[in-house]
Short mmCIF file of C-alpha atoms in Angstrom, two decimals:
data_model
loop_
_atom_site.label_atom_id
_atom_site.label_comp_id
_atom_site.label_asym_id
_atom_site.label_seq_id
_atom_site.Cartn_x
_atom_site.Cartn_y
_atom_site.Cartn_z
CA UNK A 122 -62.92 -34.83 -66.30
CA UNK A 123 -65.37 -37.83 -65.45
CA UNK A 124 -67.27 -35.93 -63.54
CA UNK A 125 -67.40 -33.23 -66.34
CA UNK A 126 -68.39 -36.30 -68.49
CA UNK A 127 -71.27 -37.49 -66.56
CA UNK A 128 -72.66 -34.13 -66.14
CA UNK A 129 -72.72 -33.52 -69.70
CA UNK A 130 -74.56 -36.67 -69.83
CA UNK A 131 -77.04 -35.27 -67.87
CA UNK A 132 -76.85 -37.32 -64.40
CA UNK A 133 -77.40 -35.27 -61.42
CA UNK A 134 -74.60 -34.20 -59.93
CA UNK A 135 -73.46 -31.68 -56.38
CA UNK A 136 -70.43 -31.07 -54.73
CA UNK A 137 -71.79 -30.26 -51.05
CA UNK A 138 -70.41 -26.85 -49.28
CA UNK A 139 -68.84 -28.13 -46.71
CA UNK A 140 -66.18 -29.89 -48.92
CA UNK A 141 -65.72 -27.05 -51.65
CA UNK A 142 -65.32 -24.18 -49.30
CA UNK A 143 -62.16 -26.07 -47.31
CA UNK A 144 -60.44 -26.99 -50.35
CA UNK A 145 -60.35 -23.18 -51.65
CA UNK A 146 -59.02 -22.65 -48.12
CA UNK A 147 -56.15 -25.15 -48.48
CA UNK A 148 -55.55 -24.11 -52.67
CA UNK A 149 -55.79 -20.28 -51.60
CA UNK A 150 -53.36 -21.84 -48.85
CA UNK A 151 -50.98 -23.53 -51.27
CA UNK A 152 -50.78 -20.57 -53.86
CA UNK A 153 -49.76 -17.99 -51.53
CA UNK A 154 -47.21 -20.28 -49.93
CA UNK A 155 -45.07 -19.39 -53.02
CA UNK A 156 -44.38 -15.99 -51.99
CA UNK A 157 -41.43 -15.64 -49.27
CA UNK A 158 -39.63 -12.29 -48.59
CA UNK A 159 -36.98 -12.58 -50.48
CA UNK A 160 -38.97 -13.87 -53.64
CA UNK A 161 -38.09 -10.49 -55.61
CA UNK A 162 -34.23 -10.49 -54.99
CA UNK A 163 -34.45 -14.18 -57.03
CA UNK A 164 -34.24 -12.28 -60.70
CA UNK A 165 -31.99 -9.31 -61.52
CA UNK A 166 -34.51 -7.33 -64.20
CA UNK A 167 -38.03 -6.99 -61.93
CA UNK A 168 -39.00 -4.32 -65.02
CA UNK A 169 -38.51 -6.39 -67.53
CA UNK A 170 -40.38 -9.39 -65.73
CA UNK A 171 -43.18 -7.14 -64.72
CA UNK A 172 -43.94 -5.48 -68.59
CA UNK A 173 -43.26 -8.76 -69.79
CA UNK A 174 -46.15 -10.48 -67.30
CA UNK A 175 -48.57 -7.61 -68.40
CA UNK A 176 -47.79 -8.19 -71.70
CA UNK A 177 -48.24 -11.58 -71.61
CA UNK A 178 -51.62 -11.34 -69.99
CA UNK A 179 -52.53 -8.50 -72.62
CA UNK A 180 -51.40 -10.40 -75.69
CA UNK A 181 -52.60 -13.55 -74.80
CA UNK A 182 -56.41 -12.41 -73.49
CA UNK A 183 -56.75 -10.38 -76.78
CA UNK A 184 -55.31 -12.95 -79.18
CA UNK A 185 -57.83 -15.60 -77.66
CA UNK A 186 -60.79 -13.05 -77.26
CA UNK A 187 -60.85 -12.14 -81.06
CA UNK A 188 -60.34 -15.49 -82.14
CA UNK A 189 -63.67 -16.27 -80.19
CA UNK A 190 -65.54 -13.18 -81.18
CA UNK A 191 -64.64 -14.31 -84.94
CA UNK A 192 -66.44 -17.69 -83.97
CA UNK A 193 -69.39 -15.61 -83.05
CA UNK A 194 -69.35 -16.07 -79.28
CA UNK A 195 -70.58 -13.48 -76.82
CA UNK A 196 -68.51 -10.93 -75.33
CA UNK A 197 -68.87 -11.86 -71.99
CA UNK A 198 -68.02 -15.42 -72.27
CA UNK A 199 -65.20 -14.64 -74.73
CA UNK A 200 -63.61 -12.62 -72.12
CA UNK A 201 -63.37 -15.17 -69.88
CA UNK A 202 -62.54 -18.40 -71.88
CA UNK A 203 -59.84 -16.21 -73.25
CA UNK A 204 -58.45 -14.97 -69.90
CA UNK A 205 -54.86 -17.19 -69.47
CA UNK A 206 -54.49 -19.58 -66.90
CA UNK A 207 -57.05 -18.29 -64.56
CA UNK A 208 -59.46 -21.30 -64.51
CA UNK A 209 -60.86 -21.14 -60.78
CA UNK A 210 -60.90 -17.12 -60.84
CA UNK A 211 -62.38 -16.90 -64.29
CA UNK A 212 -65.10 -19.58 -62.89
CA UNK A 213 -65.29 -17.59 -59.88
CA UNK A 214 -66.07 -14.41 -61.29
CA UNK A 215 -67.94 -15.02 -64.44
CA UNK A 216 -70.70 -16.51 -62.31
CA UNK A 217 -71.00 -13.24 -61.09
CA UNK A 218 -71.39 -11.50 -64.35
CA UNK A 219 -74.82 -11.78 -66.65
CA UNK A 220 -74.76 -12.93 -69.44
CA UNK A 221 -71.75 -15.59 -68.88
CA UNK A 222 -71.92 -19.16 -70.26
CA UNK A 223 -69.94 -20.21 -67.06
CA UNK A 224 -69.89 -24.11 -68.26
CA UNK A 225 -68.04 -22.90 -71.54
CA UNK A 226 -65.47 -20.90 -69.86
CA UNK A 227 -64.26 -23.87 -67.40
CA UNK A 228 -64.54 -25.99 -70.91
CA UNK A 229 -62.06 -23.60 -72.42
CA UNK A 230 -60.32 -23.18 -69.35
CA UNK A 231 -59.91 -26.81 -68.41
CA UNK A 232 -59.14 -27.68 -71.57
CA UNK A 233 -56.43 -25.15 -72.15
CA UNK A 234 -54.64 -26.63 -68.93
CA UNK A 235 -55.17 -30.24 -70.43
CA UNK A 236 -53.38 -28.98 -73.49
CA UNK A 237 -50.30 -27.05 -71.82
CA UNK A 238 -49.79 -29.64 -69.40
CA UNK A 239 -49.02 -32.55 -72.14
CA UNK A 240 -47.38 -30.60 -74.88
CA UNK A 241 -45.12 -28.87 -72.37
CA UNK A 242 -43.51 -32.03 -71.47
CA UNK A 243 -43.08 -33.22 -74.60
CA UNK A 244 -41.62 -30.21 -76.26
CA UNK A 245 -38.81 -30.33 -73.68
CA UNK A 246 -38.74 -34.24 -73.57
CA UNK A 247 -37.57 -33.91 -76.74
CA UNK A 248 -34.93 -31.50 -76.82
CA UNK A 249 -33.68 -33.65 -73.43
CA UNK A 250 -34.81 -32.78 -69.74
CA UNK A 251 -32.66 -34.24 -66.50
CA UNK A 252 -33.94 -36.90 -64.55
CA UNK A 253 -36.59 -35.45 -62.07
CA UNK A 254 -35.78 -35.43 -58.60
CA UNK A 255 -37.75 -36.26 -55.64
CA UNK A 256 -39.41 -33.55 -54.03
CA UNK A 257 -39.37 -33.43 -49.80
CA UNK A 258 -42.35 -34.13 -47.77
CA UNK A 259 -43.81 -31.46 -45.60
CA UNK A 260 -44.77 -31.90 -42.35
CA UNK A 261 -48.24 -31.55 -40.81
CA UNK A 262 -47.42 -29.35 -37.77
CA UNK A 263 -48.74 -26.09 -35.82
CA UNK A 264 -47.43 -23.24 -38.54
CA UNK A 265 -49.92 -25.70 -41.07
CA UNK A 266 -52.30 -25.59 -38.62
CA UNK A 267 -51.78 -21.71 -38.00
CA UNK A 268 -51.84 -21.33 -41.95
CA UNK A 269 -54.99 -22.98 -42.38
CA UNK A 270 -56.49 -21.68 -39.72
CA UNK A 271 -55.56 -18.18 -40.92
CA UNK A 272 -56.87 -19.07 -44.44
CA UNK A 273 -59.98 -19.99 -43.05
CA UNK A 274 -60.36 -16.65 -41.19
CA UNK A 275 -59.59 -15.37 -44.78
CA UNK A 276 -62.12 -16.59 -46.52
CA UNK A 277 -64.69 -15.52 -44.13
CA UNK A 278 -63.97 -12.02 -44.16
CA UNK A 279 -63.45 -12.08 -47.94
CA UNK A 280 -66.69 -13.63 -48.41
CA UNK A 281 -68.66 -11.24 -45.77
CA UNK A 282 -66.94 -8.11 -47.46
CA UNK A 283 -68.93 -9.83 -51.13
CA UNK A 284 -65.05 -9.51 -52.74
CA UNK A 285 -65.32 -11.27 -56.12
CA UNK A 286 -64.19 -15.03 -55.80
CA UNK A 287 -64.32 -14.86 -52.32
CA UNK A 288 -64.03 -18.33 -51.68
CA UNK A 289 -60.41 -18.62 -53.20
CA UNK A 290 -59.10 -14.68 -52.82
CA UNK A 291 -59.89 -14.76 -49.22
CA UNK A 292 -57.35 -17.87 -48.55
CA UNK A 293 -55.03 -16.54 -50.91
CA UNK A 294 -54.13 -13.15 -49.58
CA UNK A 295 -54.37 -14.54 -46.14
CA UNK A 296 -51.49 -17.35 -47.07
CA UNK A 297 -49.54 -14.26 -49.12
CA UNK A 298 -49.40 -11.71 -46.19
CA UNK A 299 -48.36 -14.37 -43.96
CA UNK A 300 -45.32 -15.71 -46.56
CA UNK A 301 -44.79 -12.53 -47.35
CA UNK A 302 -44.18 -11.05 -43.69
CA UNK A 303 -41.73 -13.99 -43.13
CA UNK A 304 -44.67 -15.11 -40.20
CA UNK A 305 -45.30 -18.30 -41.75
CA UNK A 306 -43.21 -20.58 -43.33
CA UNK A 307 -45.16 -23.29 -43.78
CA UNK A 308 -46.09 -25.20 -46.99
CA UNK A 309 -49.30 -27.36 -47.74
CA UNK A 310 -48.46 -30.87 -47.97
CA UNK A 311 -49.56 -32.86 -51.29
CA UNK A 312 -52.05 -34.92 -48.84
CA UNK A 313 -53.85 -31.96 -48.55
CA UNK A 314 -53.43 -30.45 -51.72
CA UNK A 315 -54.46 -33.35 -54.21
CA UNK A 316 -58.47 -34.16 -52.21
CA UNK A 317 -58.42 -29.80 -52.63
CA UNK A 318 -57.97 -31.12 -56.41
CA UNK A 319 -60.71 -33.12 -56.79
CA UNK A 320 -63.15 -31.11 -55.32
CA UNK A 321 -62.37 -28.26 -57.11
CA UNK A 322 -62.09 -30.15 -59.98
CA UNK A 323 -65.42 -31.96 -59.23
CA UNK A 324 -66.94 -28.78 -58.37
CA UNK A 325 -66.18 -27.07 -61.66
CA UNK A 326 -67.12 -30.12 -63.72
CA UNK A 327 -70.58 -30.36 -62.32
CA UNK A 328 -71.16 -26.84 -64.25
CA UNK A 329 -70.73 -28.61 -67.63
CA UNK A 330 -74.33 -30.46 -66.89
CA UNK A 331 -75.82 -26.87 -67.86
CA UNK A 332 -74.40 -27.39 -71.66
CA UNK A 333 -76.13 -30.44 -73.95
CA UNK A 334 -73.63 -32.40 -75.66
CA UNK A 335 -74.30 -31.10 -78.80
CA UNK A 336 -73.05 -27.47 -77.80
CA UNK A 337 -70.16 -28.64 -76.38
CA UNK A 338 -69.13 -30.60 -79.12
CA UNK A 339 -69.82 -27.50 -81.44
CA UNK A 340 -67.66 -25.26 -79.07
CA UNK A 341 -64.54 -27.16 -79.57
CA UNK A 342 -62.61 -26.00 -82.62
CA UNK A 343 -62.91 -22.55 -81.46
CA UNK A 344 -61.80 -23.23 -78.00
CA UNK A 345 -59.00 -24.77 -79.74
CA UNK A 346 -57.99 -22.50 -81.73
CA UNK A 347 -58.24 -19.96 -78.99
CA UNK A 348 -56.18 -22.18 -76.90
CA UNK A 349 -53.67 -22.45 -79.53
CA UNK A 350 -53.31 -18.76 -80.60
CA UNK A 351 -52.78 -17.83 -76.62
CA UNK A 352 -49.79 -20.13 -76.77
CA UNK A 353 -48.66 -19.18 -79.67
CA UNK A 354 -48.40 -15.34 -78.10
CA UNK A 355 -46.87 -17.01 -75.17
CA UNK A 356 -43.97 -18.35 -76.61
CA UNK A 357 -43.59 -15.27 -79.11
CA UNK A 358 -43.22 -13.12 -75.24
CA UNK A 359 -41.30 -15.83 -73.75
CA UNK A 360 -38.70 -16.33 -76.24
CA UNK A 361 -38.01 -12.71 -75.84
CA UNK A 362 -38.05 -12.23 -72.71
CA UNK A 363 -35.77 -15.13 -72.48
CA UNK A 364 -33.10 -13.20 -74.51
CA UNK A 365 -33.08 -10.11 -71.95
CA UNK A 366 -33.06 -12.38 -68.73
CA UNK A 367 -30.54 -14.59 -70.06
CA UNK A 368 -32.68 -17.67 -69.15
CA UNK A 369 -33.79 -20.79 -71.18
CA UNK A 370 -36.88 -20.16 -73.34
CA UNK A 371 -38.38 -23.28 -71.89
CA UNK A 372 -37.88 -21.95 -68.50
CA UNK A 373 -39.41 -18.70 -69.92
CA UNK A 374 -42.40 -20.45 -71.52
CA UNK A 375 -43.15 -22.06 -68.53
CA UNK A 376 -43.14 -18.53 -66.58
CA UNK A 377 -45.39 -16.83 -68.65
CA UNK A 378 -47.23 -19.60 -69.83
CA UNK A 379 -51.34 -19.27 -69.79
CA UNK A 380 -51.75 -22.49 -67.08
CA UNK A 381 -52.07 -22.43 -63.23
CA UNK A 382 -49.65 -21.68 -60.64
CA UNK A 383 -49.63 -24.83 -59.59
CA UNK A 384 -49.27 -27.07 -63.01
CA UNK A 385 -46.62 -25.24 -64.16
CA UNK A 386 -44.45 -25.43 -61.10
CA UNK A 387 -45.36 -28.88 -60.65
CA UNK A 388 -44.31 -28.84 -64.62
CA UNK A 389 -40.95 -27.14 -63.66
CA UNK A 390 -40.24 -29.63 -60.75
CA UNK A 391 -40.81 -32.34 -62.87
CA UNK A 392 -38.58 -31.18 -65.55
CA UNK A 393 -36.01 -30.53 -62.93
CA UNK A 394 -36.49 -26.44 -64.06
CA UNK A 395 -35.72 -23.86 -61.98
CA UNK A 396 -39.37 -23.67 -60.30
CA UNK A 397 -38.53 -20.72 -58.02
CA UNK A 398 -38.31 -18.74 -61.40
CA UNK A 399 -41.45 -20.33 -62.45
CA UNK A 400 -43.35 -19.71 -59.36
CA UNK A 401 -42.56 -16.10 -59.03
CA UNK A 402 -43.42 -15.24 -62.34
CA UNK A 403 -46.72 -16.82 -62.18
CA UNK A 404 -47.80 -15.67 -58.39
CA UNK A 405 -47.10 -12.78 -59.73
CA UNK A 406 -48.96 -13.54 -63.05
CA UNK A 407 -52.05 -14.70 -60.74
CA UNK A 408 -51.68 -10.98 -58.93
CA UNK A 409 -52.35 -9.21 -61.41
CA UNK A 410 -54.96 -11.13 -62.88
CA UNK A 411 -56.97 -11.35 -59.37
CA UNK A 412 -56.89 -7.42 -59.38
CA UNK A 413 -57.22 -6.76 -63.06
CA UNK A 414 -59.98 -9.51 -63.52
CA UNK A 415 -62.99 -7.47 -61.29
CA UNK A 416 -62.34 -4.32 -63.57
CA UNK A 417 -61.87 -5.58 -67.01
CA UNK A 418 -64.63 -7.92 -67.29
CA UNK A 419 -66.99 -6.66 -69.90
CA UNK A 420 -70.41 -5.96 -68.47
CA UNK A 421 -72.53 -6.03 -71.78
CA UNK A 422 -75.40 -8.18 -71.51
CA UNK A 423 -76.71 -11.06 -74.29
CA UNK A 424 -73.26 -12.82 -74.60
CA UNK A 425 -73.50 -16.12 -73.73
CA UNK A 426 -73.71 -18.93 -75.78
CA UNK A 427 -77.50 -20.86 -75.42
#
């Protein structure tokens, strides 16, 4: 956010290579330590889940796209401020596509995190959440080494074959086949995770120096009311798909919820919710958006916002 702030304000700002490329290693890293061979038996109705992911992706891209195109913004960078919970990919891949205002979409996208992530707590704060509990540190040891390592590898391979948001797919499905195979077990520790963070975070805000003040402030509303109309579908899918899994809406919310991976499971953990629910859901949430994303990005050109 300060960094977003000072490039707004114009002052010269660069996150250097060699620090943005490891931290997609160790977020790619981190994301696809949710997924564990068993994940799937965790949930009794996989259909139901599934249609209701979809549909929550569906729903909650259109509901934000037309509120956008209403405001008059392009196609292109409609698309991909309206995309749920997909800030780094969306980033990722709509520098890839012409006619994307890339600073607007990490606005929209940043700002719809900011949003879920302090009206989430406070929605179940006041209905009455348990205590947290303290979550167990995780050692630095070979398999993290092996992991990261592997990640690394990933990346490269992902980023020689041009795949679309190399830097953080490449990691990613590295870390997944690895969890997923039961050959690695291990998880990336929060000293690692929280410097990935801030350069990611630092690297994305350095984009909003390409957008004067004046635009920004003039893309608000809209990105607030798209912001608030994709939650607004979210809950409407949540709250029944609550009712067939026989879980608590909140826990549903949280699930299909248009925020990251990681901010709603640290959400869940905080809130002493059932994150295993909450990260399954959303890996597999973040799945389907890495392989829809490529294909259902409008390519018409003379979109962005100037």
């Amino acid at each position: 956010m300060f960094v977003a702030v000072a490039a707004i304000r114009q002052v010269p700002l660069a996150v250097p290579p060699a620090l943005v490329m490891p931290a997609y290693v160790v977020l790619g890293a981190g994301m696809g330590s949710a997924v564990r061979p068993d994940l799937l038996l965790d949930f009794g109705h996989p259909a139901v889940s599934a249609t209701a992911i979809l549909l929550a992706i569906l729903a909650t891209t259109a509901a934000g796209y037309v509120v956008l195109r209403l405001c008059g913004w392009g196609a292109e960078t409609a698309f991909f401020s309206a995309v749920p919970g997909a800030l780094v990919q969306s980033v990722a891949l709509a520098e890839a596509v012409p006619g994307v205002n890339v600073p607007v979409v990490a606005m929209v996208q940043t700002l719809r995190l900011i949003v879920l992530v302090t009206v989430v707590p406070l929605i179940i704060g006041s209905v009455g959440a348990p205590v947290p509990v303290p979550v167990a540190e995780v050692p630095f040891d070979l398999p993290l080494f092996l992991l990261l390592a592997t990640c690394a590898i990933g990346q490269f391979l992902a980023h020689r074959l041009r795949l679309p948001a190399a830097l953080l797919i490449g990691p990613f499905f590295a870390s997944l086949l690895l969890h997923g195979s039961g050959l690695n077990a291990a998880h990336v520790p929060q000293p690692l995770l929280i410097p990935a963070y801030v350069v990611i975070g630092a690297h994305i805000g350095t984009r909003f120096g390409r957008t004067s003040p004046d635009v920004l402030l003039r893309l608000i509303l809209p990105a607030l009311a798209s912001t608030g109309s994709g939650i607004v579908v979210a809950l409407g899918v949540a709250w029944g798909a609550a009712a067939v899994l026989s879980v608590p809406p909140m826990l549903a919310f949280l699930a299909f919820a248009p925020g990251g991976i990681d901010a709603m499971s640290i959400l869940a953990l905080a809130l002493h919710l059932d994150a295993g629910f909450v990260v399954l859901l959303q890996v597999a949430r973040f799945l389907l958006l890495t392989v829809l994303l490529p294909f259902c990005a409008p390519r018409m050109q003379g979109g962005a916002e100037e």
